[in-house]
PDB file of C-alpha atoms in Angstrom:
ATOM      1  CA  UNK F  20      17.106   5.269   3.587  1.00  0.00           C
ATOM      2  CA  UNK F  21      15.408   7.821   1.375  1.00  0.00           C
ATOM      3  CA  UNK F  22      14.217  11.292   3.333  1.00  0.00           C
ATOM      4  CA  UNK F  23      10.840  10.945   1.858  1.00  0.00           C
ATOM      5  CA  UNK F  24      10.644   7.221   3.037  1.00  0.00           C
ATOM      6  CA  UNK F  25      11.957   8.879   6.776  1.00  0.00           C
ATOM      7  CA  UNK F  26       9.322  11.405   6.341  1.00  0.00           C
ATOM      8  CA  UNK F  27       6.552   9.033   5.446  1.00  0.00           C
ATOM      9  CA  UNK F  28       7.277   6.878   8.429  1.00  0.00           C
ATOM     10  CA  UNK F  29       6.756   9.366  10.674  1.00  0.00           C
ATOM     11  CA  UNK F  30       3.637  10.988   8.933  1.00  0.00           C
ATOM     12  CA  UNK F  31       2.246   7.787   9.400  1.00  0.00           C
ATOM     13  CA  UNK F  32       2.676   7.584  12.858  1.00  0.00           C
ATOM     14  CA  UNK F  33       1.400  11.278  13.389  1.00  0.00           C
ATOM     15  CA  UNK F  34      -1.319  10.529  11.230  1.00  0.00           C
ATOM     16  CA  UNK F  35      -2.238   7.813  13.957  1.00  0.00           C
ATOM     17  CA  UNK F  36      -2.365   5.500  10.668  1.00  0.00           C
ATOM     18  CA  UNK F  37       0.479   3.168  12.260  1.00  0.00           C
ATOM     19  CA  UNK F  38      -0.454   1.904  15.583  1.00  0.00           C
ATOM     20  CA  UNK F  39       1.741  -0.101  17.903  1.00  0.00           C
ATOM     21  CA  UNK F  40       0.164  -1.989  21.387  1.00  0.00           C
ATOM     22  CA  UNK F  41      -1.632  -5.282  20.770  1.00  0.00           C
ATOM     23  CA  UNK F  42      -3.668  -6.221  18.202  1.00  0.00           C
ATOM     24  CA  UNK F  43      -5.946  -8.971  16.805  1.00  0.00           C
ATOM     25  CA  UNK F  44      -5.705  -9.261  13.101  1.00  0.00           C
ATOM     26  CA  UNK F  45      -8.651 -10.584  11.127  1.00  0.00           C
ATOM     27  CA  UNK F  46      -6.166 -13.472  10.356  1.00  0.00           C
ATOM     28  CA  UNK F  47      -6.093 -14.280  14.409  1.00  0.00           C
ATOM     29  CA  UNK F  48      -2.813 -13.292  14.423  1.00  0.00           C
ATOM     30  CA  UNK F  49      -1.716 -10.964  17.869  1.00  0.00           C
ATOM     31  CA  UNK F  50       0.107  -8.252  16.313  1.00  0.00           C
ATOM     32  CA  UNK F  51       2.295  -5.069  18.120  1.00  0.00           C
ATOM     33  CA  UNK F  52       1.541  -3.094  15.242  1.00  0.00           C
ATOM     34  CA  UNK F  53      -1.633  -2.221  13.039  1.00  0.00           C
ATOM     35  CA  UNK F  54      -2.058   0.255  10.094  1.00  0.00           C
ATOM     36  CA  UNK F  55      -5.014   1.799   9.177  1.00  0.00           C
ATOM     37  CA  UNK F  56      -5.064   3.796   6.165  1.00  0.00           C
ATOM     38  CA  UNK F  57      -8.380   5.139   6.665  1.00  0.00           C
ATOM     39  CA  UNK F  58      -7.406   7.459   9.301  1.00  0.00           C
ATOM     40  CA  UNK F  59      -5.785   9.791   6.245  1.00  0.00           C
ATOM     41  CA  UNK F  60      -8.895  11.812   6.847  1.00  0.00           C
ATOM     42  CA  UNK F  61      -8.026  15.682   6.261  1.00  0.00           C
ATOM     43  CA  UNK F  62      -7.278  17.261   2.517  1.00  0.00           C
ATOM     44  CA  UNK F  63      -3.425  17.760   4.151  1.00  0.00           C
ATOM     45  CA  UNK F  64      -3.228  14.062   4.933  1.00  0.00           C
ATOM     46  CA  UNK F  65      -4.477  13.025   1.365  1.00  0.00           C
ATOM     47  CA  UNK F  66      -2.252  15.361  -0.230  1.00  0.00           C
ATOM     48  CA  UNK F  67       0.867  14.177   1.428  1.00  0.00           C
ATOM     49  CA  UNK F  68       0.364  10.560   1.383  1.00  0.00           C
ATOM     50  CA  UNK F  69      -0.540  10.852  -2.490  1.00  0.00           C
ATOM     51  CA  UNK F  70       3.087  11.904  -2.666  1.00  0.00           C
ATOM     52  CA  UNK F  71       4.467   9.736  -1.027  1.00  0.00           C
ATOM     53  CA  UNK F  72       2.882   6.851  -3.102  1.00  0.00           C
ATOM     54  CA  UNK F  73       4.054   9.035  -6.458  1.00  0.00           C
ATOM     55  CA  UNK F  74       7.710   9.032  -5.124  1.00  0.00           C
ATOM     56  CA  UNK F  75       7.360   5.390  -4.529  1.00  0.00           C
ATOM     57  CA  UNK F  76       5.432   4.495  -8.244  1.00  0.00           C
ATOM     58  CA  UNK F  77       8.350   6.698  -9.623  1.00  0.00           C
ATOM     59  CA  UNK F  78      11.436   5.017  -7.673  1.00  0.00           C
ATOM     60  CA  UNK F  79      10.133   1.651  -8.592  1.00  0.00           C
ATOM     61  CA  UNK F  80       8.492   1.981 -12.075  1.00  0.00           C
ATOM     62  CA  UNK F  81       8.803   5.046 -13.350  1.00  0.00           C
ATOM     63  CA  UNK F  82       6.173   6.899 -14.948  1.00  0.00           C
ATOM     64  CA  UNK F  83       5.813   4.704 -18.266  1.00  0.00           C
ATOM     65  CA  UNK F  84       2.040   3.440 -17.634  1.00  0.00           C
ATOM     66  CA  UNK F  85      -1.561   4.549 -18.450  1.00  0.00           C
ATOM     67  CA  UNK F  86      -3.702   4.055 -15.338  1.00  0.00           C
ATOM     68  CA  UNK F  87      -3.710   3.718 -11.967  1.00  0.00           C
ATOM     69  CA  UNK F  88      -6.130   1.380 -10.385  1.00  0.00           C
ATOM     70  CA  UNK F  89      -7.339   1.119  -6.373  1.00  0.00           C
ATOM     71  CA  UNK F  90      -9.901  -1.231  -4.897  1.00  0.00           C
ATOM     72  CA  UNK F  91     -12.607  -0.318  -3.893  1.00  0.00           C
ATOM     73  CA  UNK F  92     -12.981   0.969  -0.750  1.00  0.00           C
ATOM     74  CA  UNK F  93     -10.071   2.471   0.363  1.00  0.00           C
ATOM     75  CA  UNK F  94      -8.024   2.111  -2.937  1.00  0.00           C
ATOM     76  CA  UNK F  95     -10.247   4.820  -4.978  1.00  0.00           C
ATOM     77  CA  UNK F  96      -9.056   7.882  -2.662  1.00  0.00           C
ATOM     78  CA  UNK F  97      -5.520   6.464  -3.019  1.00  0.00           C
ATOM     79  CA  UNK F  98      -5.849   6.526  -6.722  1.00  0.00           C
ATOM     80  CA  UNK F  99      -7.004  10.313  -6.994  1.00  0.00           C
ATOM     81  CA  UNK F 100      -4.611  11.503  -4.670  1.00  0.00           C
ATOM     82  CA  UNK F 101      -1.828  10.034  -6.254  1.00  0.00           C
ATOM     83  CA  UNK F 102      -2.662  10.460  -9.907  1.00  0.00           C
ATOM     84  CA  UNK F 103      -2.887  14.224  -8.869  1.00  0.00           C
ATOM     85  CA  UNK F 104       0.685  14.276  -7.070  1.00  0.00           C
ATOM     86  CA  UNK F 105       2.449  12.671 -10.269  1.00  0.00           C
ATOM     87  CA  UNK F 106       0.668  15.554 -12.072  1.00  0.00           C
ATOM     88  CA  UNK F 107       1.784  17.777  -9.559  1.00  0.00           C
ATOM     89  CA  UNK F 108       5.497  16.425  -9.050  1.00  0.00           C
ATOM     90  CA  UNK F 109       6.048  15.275 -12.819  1.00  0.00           C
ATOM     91  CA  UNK F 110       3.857  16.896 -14.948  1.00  0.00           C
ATOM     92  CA  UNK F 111       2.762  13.796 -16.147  1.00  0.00           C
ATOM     93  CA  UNK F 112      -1.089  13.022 -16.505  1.00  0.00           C
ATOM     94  CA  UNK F 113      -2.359   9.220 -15.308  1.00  0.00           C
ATOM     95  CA  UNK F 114      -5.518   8.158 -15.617  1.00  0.00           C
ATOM     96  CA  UNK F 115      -7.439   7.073 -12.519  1.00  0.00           C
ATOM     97  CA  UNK F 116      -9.400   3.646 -12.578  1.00  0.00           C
ATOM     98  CA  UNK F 117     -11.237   1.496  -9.320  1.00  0.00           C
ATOM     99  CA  UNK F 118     -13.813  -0.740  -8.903  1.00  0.00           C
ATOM    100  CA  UNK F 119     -17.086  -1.005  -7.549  1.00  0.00           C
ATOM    101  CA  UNK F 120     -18.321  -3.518  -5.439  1.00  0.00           C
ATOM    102  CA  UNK F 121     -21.346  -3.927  -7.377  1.00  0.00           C
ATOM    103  CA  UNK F 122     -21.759  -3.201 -11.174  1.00  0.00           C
ATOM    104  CA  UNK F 123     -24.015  -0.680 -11.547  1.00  0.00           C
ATOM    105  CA  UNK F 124     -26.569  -0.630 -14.697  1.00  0.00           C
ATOM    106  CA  UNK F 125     -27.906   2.793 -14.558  1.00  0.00           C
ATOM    107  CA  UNK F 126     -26.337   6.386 -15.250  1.00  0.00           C
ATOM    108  CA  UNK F 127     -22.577   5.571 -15.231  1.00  0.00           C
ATOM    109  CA  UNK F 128     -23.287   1.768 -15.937  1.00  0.00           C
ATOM    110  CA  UNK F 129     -20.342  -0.472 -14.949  1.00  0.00           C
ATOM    111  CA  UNK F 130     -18.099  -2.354 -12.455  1.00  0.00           C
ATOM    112  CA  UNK F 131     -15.758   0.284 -13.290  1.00  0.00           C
ATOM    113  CA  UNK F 132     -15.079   3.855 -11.438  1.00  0.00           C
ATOM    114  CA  UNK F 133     -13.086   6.873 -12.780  1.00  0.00           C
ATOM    115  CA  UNK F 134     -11.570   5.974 -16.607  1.00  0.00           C
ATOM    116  CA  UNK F 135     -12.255   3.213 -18.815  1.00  0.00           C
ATOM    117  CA  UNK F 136      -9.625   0.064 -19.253  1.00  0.00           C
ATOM    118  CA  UNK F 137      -8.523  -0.246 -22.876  1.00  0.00           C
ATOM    119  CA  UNK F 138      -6.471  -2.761 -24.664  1.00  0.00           C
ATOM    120  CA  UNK F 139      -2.868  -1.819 -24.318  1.00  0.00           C
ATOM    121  CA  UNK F 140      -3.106  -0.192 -21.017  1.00  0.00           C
ATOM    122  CA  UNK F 141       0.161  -0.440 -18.671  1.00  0.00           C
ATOM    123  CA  UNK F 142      -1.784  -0.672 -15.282  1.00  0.00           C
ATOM    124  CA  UNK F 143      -0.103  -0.028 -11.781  1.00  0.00           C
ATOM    125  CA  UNK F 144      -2.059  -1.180  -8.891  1.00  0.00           C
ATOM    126  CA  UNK F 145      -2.191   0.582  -5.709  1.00  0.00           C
ATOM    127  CA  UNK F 146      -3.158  -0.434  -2.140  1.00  0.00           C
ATOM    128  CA  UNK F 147      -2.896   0.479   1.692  1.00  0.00           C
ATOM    129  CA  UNK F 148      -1.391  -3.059   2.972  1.00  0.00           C
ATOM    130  CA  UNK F 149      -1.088  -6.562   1.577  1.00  0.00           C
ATOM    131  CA  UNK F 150      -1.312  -9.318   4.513  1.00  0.00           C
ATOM    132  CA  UNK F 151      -2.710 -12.330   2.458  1.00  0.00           C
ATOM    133  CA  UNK F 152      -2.945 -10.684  -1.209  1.00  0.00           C
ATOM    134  CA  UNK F 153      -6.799 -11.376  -0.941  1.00  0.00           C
ATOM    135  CA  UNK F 154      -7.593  -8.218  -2.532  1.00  0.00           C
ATOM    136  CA  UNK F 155      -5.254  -8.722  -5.359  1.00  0.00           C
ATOM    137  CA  UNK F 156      -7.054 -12.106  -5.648  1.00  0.00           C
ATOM    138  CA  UNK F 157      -9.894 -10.271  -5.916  1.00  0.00           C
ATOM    139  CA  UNK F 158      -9.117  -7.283  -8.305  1.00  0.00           C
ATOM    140  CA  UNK F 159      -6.709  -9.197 -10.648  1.00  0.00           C
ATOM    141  CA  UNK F 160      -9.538 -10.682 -12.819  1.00  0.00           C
ATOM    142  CA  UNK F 161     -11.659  -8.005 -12.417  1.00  0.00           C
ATOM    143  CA  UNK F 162      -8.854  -5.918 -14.403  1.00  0.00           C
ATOM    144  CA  UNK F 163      -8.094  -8.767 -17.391  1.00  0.00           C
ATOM    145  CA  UNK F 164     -11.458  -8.772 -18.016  1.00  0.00           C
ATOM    146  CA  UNK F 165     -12.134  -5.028 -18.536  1.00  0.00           C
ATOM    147  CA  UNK F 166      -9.465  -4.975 -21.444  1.00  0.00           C
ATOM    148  CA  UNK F 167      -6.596  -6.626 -22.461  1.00  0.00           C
ATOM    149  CA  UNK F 168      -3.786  -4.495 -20.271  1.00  0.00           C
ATOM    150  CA  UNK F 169      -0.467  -4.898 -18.781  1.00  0.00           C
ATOM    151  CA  UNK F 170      -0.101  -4.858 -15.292  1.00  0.00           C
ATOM    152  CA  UNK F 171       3.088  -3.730 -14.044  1.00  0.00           C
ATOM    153  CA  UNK F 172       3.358  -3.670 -10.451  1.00  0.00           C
ATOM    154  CA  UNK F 173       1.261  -3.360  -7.132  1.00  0.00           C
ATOM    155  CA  UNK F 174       2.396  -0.367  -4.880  1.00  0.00           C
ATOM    156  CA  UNK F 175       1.662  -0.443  -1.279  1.00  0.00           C
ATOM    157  CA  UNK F 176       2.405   1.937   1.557  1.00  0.00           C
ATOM    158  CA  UNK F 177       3.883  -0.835   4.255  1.00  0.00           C
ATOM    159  CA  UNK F 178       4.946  -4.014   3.540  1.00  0.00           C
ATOM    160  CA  UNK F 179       4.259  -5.818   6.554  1.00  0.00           C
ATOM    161  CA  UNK F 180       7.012  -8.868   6.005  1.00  0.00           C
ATOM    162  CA  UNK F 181       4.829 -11.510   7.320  1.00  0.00           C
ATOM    163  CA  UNK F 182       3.575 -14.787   5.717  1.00  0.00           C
ATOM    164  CA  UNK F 183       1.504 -14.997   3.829  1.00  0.00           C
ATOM    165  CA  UNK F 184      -1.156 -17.646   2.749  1.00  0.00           C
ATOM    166  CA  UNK F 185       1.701 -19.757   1.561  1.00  0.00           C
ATOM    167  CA  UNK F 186       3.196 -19.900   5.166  1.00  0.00           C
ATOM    168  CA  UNK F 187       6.861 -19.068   3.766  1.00  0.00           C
ATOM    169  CA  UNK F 188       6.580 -15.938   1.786  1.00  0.00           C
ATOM    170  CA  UNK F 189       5.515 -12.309   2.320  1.00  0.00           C
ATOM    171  CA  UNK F 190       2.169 -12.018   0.893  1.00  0.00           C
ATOM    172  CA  UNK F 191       4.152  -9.342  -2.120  1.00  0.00           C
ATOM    173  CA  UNK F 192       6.332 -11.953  -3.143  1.00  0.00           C
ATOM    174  CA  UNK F 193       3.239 -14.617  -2.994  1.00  0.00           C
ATOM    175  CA  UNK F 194       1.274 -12.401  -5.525  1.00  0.00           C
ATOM    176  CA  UNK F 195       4.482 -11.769  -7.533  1.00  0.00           C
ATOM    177  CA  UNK F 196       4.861 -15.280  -7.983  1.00  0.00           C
ATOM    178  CA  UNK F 197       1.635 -16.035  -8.497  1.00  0.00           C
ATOM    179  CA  UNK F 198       1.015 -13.012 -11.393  1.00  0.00           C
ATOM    180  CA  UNK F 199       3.907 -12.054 -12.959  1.00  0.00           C
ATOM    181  CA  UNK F 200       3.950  -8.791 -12.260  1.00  0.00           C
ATOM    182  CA  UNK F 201       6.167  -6.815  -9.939  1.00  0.00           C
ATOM    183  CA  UNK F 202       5.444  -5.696  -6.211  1.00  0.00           C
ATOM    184  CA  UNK F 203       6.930  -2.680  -3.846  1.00  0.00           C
ATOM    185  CA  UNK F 204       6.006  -1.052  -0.632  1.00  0.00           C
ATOM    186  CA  UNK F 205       6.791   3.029   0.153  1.00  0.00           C
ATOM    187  CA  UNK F 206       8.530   1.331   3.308  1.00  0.00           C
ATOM    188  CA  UNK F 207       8.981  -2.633   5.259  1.00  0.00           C
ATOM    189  CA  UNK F 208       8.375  -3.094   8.367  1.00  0.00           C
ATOM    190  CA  UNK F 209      11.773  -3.598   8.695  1.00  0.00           C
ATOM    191  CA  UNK F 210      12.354   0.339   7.769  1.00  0.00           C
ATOM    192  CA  UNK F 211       9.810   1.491  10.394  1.00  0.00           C
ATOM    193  CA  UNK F 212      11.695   0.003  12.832  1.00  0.00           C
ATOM    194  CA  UNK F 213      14.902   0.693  11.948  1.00  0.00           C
ATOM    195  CA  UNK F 214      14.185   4.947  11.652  1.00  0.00           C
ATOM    196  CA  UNK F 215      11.549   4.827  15.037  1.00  0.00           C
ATOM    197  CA  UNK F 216      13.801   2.430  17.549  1.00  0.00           C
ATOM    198  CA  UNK F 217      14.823   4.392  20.852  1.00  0.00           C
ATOM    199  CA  UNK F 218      15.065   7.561  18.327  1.00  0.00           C
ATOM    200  CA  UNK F 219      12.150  10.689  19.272  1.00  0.00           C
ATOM    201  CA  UNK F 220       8.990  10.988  17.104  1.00  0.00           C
ATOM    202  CA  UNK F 221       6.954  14.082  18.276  1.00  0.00           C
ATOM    203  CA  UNK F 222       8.960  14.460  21.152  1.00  0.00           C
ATOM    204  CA  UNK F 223       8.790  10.819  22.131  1.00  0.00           C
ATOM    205  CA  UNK F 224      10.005   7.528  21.691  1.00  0.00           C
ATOM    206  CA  UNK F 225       7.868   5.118  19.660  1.00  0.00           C
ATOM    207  CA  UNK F 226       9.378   1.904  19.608  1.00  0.00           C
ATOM    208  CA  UNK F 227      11.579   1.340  22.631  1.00  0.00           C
ATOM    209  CA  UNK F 228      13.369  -1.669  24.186  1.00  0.00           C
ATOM    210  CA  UNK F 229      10.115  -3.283  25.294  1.00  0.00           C
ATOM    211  CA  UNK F 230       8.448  -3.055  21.965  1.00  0.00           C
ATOM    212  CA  UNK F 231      11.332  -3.741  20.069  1.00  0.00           C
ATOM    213  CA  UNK F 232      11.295  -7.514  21.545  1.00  0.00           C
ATOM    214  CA  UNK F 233       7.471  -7.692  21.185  1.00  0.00           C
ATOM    215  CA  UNK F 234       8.330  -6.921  17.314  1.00  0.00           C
ATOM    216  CA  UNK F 235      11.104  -9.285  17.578  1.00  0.00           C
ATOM    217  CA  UNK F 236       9.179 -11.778  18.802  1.00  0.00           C
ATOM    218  CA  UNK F 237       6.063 -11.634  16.028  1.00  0.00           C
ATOM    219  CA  UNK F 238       8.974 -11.569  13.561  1.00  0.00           C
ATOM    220  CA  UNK F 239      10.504 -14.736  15.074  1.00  0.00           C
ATOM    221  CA  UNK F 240       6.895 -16.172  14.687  1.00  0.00           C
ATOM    222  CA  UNK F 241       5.545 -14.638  11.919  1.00  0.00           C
ATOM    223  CA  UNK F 242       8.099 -13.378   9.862  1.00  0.00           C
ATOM    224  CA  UNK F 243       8.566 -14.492   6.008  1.00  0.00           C
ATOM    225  CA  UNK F 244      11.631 -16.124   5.347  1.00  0.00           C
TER     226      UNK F 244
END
């Protein structure tokens, strides 16, 4: 596994972003994990995890597109940070793009936030967490009606490797079926466990025998074939 993917895992549970106990999801599911990306709260946080995503974008897709594009809420943060690491770490400049949740027809009229689409755009997408690729559902027109672009891939921070609306699939390779275009995650659940199982994380261990077959368990249940 990748040291920044190691790193990432950990700054996510230090963060307090990645959660493990019980856990009702909104899909009724009982989870022993949850991640919440808005606890990135601090300028350090936002900076860190914006590289993070860049490393991903560039492992996965390289830096060959225009924009980058979050959902509103929690994708617009996302987008700034990152479009600022890639700056940062490749000297290359992307233009930021998210939605709002309602168009606005005053001032800085528009559904749109941040830069305009335009026709010929190669768009990457970037999110927390997919669980049922509602957002994607959501977004997906919203971005092919702006301009005629490319999309090229969704970026995520944790792919959670559960199914998803489908009830066979992860909800990334639902939406890669279903669009065309490809999908990636920093790290799978899969990795977390691997790097945090009966190994210390701030001086302790995360994910020990007990939680491992609580995991084990959801997986058995839950888990995308």
């Amino acid at each position: 596994m990748e040291a920044y993917k190691q790193e990432f895992i950990e700054f996510m549970v230090e963060s307090k972003v990645l959660k493990f106990g019980e856990f009702t999801l909104k899909s009724g599911r009982k989870s022993p994990f949850f991640m919440n990306a808005g606890a990135y709260v601090t300028g350090a946080q936002l900076r860190k995890l914006g590289e993070y995503y860049a490393k991903a974008i560039h492992d996965n897709y390289g830096l060959d597109f225009d924009v980058l594009f979050g959902p509103a809420y929690k994708g617009i943060p996302l987008t700034v940070a990152t479009t600022m690491a890639i700056s940062e770490l490749y000297g290359k400049e992307i233009r930021y793009c998210s939605n709002r949740k309602e168009v606005k027809d005053h001032g800085d009229t528009g559904i749109l936030l941040g830069s305009k689409l335009k026709d010929g755009d190669r768009v990457v997408i970037i999110e927390d967490v997919t669980t049922s690729g509602k957002s994607i559902e959501e977004t997906f027109p919203i971005i092919k009606a702006q301009a005629d672009v490319e999309v090229k891939g969704l970026m995520v921070s944790l792919n959670r490797m559960e199914v998803g609306k489908g009830g066979e699939k992860c909800a990334l390779d639902e939406i890669k079926e279903l669009y065309g275009f490809d999908t990636a995650a920093i790290v799978s659940m899969e990795e977390v466990t691997e790097h945090l199982y009966n190994k210390p994380c701030n001086g302790e261990i995360v994910i020990d025998d007990t939680l491992k077959a609580s995991i084990d368990a959801y997986y058995e249940q839950y888990g995308a074939k």
